PDB file of C-alpha atoms in Angstrom:
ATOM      1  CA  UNK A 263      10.140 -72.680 -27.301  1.00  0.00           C
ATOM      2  CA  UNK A 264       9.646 -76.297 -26.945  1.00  0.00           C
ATOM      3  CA  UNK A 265       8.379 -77.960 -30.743  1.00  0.00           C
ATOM      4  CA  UNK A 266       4.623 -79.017 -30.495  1.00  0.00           C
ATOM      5  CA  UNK A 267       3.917 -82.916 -30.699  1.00  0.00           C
ATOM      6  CA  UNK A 268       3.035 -84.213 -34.124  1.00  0.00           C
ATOM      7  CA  UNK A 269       0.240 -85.753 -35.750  1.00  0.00           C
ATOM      8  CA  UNK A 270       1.673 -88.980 -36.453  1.00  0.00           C
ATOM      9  CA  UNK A 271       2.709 -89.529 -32.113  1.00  0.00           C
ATOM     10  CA  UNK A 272      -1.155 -88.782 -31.194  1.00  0.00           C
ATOM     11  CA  UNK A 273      -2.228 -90.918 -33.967  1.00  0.00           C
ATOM     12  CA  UNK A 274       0.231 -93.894 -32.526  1.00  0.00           C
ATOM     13  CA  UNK A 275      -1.401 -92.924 -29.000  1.00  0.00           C
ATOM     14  CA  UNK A 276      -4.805 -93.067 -29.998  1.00  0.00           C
ATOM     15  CA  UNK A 277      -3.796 -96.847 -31.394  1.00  0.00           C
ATOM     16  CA  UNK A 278      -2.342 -97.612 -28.543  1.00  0.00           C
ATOM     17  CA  UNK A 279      -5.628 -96.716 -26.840  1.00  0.00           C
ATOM     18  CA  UNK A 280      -7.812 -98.704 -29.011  1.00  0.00           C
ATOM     19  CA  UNK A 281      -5.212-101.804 -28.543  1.00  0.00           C
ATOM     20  CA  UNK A 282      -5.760-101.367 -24.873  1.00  0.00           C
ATOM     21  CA  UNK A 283      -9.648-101.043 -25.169  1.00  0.00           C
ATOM     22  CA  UNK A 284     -10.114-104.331 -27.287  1.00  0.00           C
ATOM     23  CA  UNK A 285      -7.766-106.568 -24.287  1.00  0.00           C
ATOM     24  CA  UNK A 286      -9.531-105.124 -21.851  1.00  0.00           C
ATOM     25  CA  UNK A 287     -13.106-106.484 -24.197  1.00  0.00           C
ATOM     26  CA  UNK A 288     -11.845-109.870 -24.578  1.00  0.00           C
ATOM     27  CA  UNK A 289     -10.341-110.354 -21.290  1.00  0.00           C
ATOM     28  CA  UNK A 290     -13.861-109.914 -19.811  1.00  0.00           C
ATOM     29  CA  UNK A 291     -14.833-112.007 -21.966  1.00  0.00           C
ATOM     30  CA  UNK A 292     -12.586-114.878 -20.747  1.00  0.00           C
ATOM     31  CA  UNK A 293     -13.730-113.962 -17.474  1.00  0.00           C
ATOM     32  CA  UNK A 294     -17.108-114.422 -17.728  1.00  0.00           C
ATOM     33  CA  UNK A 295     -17.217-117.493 -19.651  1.00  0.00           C
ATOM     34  CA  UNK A 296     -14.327-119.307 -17.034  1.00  0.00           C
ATOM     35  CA  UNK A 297     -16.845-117.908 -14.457  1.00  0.00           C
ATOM     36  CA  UNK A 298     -19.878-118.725 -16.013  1.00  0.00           C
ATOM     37  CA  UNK A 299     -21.080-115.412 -14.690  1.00  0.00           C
ATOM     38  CA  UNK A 300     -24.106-114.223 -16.756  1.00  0.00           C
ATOM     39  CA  UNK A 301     -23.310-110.765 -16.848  1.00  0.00           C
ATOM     40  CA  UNK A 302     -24.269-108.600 -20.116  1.00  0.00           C
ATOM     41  CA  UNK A 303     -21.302-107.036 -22.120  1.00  0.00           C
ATOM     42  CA  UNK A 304     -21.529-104.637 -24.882  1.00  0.00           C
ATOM     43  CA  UNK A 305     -20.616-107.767 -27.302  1.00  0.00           C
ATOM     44  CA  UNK A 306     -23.903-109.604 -25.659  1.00  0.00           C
ATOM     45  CA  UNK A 307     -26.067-106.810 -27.773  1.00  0.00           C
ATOM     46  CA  UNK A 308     -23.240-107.042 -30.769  1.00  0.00           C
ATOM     47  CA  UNK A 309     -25.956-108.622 -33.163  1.00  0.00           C
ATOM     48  CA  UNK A 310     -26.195-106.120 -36.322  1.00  0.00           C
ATOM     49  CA  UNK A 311     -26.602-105.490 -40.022  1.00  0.00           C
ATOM     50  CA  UNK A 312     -24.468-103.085 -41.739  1.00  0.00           C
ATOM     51  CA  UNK A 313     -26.031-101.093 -44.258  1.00  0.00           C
ATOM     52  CA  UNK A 314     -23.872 -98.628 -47.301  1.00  0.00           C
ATOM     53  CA  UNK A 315     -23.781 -98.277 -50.988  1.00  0.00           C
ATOM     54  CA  UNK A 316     -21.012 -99.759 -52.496  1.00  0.00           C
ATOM     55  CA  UNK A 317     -17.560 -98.322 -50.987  1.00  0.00           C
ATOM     56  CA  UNK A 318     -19.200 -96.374 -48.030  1.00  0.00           C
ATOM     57  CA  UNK A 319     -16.921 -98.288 -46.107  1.00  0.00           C
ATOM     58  CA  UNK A 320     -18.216-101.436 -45.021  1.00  0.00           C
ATOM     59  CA  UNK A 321     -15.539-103.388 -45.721  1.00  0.00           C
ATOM     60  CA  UNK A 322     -13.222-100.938 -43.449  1.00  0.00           C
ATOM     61  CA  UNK A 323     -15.734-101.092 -40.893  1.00  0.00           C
ATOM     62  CA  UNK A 324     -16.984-104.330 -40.271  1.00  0.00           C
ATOM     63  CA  UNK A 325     -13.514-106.097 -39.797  1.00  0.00           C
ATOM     64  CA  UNK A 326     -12.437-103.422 -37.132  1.00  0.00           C
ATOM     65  CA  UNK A 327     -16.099-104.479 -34.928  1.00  0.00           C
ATOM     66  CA  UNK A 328     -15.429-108.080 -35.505  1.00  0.00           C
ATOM     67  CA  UNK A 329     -11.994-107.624 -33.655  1.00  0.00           C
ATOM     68  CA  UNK A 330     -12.976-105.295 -30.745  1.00  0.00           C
ATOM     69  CA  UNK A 331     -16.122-107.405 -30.226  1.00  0.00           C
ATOM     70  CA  UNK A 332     -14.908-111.093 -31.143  1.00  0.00           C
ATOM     71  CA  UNK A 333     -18.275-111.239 -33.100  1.00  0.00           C
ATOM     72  CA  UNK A 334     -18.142-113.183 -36.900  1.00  0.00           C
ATOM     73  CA  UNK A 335     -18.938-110.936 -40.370  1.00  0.00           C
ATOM     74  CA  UNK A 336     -21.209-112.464 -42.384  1.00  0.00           C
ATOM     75  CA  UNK A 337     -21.068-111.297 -45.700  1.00  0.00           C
ATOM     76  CA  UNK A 338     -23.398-112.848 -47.412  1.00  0.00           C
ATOM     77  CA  UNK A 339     -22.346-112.409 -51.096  1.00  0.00           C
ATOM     78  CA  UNK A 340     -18.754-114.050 -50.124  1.00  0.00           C
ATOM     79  CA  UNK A 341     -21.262-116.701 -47.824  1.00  0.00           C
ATOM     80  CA  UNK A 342     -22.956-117.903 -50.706  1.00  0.00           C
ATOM     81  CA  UNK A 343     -20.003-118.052 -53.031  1.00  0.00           C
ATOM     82  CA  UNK A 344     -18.312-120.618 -50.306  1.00  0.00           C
ATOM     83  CA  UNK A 345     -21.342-123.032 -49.951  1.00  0.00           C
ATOM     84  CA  UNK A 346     -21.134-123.291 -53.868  1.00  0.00           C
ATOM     85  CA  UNK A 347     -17.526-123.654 -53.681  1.00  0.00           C
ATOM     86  CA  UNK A 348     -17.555-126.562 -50.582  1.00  0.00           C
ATOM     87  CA  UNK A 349     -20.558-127.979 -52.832  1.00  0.00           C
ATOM     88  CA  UNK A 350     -22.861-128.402 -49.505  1.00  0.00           C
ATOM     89  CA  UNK A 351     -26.413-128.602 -49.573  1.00  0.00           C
ATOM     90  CA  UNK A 352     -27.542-125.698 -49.996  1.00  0.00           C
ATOM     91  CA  UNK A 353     -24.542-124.372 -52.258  1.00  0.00           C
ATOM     92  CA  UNK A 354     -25.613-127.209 -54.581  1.00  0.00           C
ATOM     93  CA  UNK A 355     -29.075-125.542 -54.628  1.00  0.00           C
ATOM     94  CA  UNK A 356     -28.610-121.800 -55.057  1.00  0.00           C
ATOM     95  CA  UNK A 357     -26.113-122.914 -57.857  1.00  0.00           C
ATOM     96  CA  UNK A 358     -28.632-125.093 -59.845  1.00  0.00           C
ATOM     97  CA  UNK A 359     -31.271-121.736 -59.796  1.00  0.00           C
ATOM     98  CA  UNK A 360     -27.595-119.445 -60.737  1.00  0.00           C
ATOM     99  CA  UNK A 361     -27.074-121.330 -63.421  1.00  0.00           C
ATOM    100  CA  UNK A 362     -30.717-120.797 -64.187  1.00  0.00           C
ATOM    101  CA  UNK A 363     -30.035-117.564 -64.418  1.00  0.00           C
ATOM    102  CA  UNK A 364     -32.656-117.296 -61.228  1.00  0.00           C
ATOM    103  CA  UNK A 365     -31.821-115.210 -58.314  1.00  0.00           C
ATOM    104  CA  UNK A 366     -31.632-117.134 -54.722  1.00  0.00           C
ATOM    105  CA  UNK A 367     -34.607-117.591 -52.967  1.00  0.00           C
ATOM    106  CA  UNK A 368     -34.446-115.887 -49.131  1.00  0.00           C
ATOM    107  CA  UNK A 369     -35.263-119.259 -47.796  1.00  0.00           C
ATOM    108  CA  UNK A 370     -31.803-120.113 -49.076  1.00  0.00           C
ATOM    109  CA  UNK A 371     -30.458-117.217 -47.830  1.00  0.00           C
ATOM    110  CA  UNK A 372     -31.520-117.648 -44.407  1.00  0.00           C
ATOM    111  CA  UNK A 373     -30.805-121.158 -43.843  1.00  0.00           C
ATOM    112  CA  UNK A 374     -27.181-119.864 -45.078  1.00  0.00           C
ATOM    113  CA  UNK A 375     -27.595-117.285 -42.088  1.00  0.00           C
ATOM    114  CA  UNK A 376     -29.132-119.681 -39.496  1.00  0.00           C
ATOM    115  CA  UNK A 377     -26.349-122.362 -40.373  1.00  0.00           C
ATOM    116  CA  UNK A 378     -23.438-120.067 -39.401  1.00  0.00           C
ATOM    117  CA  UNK A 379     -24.888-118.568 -36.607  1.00  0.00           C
ATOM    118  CA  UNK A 380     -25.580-122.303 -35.097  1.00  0.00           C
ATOM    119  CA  UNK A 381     -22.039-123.829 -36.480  1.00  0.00           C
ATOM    120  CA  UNK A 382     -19.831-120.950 -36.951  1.00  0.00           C
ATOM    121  CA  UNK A 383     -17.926-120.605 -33.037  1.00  0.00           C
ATOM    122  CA  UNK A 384     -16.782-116.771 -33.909  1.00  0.00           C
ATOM    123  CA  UNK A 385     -20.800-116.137 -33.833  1.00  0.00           C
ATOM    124  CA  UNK A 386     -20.967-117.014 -30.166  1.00  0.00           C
ATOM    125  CA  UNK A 387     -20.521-112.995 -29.411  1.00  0.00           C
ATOM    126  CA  UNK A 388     -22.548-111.770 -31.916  1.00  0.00           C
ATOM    127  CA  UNK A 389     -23.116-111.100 -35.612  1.00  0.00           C
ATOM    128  CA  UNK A 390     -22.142-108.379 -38.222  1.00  0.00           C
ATOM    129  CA  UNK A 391     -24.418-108.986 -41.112  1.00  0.00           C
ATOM    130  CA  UNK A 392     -23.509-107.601 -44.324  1.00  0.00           C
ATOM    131  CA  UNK A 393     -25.612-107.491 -47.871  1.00  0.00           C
ATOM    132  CA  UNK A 394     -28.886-109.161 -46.712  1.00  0.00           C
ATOM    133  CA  UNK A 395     -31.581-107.812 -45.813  1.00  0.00           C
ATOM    134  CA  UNK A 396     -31.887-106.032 -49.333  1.00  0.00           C
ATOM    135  CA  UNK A 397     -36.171-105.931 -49.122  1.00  0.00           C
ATOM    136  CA  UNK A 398     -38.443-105.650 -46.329  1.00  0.00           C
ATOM    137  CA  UNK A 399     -40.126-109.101 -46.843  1.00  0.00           C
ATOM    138  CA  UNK A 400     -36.212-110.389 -46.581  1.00  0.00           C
ATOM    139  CA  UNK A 401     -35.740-107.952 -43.063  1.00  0.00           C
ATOM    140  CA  UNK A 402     -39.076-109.756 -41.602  1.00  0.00           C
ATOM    141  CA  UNK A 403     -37.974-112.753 -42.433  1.00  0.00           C
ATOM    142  CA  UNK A 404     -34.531-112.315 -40.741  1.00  0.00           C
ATOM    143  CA  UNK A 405     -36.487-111.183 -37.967  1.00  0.00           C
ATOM    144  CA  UNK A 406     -38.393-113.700 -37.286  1.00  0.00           C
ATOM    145  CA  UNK A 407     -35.800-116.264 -37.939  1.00  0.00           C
ATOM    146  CA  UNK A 408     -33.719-114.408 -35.469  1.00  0.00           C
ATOM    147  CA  UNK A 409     -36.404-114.493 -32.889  1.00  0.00           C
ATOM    148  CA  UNK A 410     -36.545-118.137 -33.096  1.00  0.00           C
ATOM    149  CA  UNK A 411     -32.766-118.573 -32.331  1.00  0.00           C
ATOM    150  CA  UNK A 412     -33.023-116.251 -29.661  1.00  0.00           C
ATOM    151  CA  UNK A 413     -30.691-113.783 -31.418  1.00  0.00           C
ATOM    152  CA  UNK A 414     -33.144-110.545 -31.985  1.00  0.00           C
ATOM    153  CA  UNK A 415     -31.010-108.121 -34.416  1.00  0.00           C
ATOM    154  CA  UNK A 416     -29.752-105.003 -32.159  1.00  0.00           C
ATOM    155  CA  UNK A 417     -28.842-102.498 -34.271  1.00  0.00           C
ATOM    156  CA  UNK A 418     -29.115-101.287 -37.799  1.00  0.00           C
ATOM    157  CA  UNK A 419     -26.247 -99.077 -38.911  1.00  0.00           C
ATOM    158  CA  UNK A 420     -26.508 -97.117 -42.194  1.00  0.00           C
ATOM    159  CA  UNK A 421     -23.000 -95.659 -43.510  1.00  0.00           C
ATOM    160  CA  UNK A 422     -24.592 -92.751 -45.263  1.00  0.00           C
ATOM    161  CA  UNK A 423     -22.403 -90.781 -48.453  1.00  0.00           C
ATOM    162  CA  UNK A 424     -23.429 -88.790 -51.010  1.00  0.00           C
ATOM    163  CA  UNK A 425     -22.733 -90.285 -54.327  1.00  0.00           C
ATOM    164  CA  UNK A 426     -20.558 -87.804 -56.022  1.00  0.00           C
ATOM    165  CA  UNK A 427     -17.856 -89.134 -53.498  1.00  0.00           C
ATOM    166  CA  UNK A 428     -18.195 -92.181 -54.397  1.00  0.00           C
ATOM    167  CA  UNK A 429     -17.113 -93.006 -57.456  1.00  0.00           C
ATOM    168  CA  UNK A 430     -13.085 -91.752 -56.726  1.00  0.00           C
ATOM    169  CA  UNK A 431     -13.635 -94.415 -53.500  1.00  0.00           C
ATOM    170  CA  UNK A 432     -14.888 -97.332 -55.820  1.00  0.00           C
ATOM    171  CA  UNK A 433     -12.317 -96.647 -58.903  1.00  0.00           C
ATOM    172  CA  UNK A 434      -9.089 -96.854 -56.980  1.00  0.00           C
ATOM    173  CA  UNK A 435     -10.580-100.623 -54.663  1.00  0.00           C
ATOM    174  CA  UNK A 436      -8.387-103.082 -54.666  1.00  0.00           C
ATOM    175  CA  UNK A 437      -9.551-106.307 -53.314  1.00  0.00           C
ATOM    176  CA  UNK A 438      -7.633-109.622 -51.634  1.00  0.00           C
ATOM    177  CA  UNK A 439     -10.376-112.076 -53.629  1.00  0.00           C
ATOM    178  CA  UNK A 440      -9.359-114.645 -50.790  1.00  0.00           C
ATOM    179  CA  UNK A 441     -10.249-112.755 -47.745  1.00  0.00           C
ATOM    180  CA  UNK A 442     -12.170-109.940 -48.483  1.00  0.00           C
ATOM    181  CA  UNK A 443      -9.839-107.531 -47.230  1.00  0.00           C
ATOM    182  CA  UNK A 444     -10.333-104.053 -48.972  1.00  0.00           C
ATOM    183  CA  UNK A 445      -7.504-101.467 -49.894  1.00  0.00           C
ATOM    184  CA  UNK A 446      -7.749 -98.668 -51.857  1.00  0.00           C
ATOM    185  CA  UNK A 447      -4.857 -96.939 -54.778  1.00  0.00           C
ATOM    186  CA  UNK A 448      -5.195 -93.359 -52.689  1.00  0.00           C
ATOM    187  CA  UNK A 449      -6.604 -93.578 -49.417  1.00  0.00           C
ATOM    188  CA  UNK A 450      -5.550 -97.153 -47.614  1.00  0.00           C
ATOM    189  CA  UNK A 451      -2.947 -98.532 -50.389  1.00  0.00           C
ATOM    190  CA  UNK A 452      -1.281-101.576 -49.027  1.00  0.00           C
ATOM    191  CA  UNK A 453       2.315-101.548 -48.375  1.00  0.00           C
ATOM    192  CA  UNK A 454       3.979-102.933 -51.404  1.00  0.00           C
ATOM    193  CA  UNK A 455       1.712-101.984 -54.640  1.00  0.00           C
ATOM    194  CA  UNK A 456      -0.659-104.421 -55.857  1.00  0.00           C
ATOM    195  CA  UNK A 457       0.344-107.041 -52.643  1.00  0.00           C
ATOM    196  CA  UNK A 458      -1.978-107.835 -50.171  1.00  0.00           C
ATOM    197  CA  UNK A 459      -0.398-107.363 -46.501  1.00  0.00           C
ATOM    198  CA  UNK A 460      -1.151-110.293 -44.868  1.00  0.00           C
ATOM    199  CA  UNK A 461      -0.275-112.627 -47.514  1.00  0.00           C
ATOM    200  CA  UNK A 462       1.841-110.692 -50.215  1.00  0.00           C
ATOM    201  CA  UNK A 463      -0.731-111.987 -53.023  1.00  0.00           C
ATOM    202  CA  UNK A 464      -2.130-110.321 -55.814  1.00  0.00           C
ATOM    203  CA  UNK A 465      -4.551-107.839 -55.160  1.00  0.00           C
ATOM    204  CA  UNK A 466      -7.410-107.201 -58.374  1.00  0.00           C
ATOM    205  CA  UNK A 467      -9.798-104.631 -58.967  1.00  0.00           C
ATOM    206  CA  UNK A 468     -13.656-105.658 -60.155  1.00  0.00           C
ATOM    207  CA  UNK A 469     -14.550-105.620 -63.372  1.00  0.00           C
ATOM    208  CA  UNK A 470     -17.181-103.290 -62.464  1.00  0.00           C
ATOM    209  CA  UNK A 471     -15.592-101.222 -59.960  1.00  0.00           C
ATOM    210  CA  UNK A 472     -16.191 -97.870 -62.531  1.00  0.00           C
ATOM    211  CA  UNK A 473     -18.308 -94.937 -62.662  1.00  0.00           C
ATOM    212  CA  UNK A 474     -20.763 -96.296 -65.068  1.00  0.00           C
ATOM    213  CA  UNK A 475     -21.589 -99.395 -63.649  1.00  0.00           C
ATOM    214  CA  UNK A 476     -21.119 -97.702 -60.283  1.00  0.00           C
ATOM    215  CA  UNK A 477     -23.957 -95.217 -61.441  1.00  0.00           C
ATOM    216  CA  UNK A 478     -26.800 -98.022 -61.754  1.00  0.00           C
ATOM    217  CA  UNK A 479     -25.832-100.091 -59.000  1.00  0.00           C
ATOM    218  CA  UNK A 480     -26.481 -96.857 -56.487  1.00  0.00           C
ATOM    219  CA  UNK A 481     -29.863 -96.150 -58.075  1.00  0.00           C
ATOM    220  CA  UNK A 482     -30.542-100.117 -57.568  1.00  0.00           C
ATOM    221  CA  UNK A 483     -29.185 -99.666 -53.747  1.00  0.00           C
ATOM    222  CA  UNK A 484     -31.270 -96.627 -52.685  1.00  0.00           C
ATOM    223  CA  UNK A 485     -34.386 -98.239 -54.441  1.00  0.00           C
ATOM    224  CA  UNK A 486     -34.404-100.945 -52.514  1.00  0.00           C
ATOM    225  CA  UNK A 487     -32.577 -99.775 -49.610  1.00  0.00           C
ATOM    226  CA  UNK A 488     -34.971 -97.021 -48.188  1.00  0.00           C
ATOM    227  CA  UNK A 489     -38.004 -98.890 -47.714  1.00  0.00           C
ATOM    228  CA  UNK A 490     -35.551-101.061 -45.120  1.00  0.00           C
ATOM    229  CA  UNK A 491     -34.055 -98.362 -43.944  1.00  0.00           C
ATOM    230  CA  UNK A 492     -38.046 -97.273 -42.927  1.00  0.00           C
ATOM    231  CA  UNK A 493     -38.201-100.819 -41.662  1.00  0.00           C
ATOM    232  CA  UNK A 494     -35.408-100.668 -39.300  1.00  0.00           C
ATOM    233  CA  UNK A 495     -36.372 -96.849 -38.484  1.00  0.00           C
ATOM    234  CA  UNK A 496     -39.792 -97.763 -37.312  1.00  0.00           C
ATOM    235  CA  UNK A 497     -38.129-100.612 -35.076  1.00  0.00           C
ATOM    236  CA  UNK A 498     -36.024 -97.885 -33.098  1.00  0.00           C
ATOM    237  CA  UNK A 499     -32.943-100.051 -34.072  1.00  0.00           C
ATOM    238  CA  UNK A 500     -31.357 -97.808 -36.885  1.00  0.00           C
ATOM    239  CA  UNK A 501     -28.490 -95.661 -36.667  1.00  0.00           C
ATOM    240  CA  UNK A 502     -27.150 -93.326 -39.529  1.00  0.00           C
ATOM    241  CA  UNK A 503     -23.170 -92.894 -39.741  1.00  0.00           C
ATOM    242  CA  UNK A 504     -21.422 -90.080 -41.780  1.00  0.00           C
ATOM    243  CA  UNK A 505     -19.522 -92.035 -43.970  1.00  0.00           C
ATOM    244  CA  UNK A 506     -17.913 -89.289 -45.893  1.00  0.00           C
ATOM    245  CA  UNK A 507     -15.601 -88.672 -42.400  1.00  0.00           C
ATOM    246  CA  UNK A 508     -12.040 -89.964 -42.657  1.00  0.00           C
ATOM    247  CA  UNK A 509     -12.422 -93.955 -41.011  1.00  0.00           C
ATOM    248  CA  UNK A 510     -10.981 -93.068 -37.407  1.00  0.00           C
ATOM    249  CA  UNK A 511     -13.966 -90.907 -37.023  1.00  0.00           C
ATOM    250  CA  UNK A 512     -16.342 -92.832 -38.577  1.00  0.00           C
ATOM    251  CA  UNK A 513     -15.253 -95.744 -36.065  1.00  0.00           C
ATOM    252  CA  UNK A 514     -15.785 -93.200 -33.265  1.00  0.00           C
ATOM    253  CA  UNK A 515     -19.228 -92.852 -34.235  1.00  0.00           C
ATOM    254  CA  UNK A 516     -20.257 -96.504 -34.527  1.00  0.00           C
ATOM    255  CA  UNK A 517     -18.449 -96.726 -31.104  1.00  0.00           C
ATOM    256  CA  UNK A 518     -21.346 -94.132 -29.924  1.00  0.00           C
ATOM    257  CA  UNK A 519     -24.075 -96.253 -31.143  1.00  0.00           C
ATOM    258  CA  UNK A 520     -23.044 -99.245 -28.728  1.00  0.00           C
ATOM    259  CA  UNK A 521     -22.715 -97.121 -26.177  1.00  0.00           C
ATOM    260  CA  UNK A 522     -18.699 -97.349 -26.317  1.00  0.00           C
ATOM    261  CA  UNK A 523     -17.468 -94.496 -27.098  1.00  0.00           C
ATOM    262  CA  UNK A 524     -14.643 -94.174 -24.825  1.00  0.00           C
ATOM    263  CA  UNK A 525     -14.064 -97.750 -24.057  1.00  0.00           C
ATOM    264  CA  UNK A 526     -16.096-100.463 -21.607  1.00  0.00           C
ATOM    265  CA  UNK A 527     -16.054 -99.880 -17.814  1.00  0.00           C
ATOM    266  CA  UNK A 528     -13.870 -96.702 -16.563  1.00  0.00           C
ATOM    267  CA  UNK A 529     -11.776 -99.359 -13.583  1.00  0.00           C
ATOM    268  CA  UNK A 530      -9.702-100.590 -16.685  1.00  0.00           C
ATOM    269  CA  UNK A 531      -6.094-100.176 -17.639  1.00  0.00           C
ATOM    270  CA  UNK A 532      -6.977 -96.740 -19.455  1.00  0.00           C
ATOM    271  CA  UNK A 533      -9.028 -95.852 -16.952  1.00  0.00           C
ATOM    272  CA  UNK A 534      -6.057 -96.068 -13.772  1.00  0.00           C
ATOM    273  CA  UNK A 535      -3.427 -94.890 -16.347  1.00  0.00           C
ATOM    274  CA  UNK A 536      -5.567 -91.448 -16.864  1.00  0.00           C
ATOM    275  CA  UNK A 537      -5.734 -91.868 -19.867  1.00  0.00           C
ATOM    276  CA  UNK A 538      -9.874 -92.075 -20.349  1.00  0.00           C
TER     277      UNK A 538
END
């Protein structure tokens, strides 16, 4: 009786699938812009916010869309932290009102937005915003700033999770302060403990990555996050994720929502290998 395959040789095909599917994405890409053909890909509508409580998975998420679709993640906590750090204009002015103890007007924060999306090249594709809009008088304003760029947001995507599963996600994060990059003690650990892959440098855990401080940060995200949510709902835009899935299926779902489930057009190499 021949031995069935394993789990780990369909998880290297599926891999090898995805792989396959995000050439095939930017080689269009380099197509279209040699050819100056003005032909709409799925990247053309890639213009977004990400929505989730702390350690719903955004941070898992987001990267994997800004490969596939070439688009830029704009995370706008880690945004403002850099303009105060490269001491530009507006970094000099949302750190005077910090200081202050103020919180950062959304004039600020949209000029932040509106400055990479005009000077930042990996936004020529699209967008991935992440941690603004937090009110709807923020989400107009984004709006109509987008409008005037000629960049109208596409889709809102909520990871949704129910807080009791949570907190074991949040108290075993590690984080790679320099880029962002997520891990986690039990579920994504990196390959040598406390080392961050790419780099091999120290990985830390926030000070207020723990159930306590976890507890009042949700209530303070679903207080201001559902009127949005109604926001985005009444624009037909929004999308709701299960985030408590393992990530390959939680991918597969945001995949859905553009309307790329199983890949772009069905002529590519998956689609003449059979393998689609």
């Amino acid at each position: 009786m021949a031995d069935l395959p394993s789990a780990p040789v369909d998880t290297k095909a599926e891999d090898l699938k995805e792989l396959v599917r995000t050439l095939e994405n930017r080689v269009r890409a380099l197509e279209h812009k040699i050819s100056g053909e003005d032909k709409k890909t799925v990247s053309d509508g890639m213009r977004l916010i990400l929505i989730g409580p702390p350690g719903a998975g955004k941070g898992t998420q987001a990267p994997r869309i800004k490969e596939k679709y070439c688009v830029c993640h704009l995370a706008t906590g880690d945004m403002l932290r850099a303009q105060v750090a490269r001491k530009t204009p507006l970094g000099k002015e949302a750190k005077k009102i910090m200081d202050q103890g103020g919180l950062v007007s959304d004039d600020i924060m949209l000029n932040m937005i509106r400055n990479e999306l005009t000077t930042n090249s990996e936004c020529q594709n699209g967008f991935i915003l992440d941690g603004f809009p937090r009110t709807v008088a923020q989400a107009k304003g984004l709006d109509d700033m987008l409008v005037e760029e000629k960049k109208p947001l596409k889709h809102a995507i909520q990871l949704e999770i129910d807080d009791g599963l949570l907190v074991s996600r949040i108290t075993g994060r590690l984080i790679h302060p320099a880029s962002g990059r997520t891990y986690h003690k039990v579920f994504s650990p990196p390959k040598a403990e406390g080392k961050d892959d790419v780099t091999g440098e120290p990985l830390i855990q926030r000070t207020d990555d723990n159930a306590d401080t976890l507890k009042k940060r949700l209530a303070t995200y679903h207080s201001q996050t559902s009127p949005v949510v109604a926001y985005y709902q009444d624009k037909g835009i929004w999308s709701g994720i299960d985030a408590s899935q393992e990530p390959g299926l939680v991918w597969k779902n945001i995949l859905g929502v553009f309307g790329d489930a199983k890949g772009q057009q069905s002529g590519g190499v998956l689609g003449k290998l059979g393998l689609r």
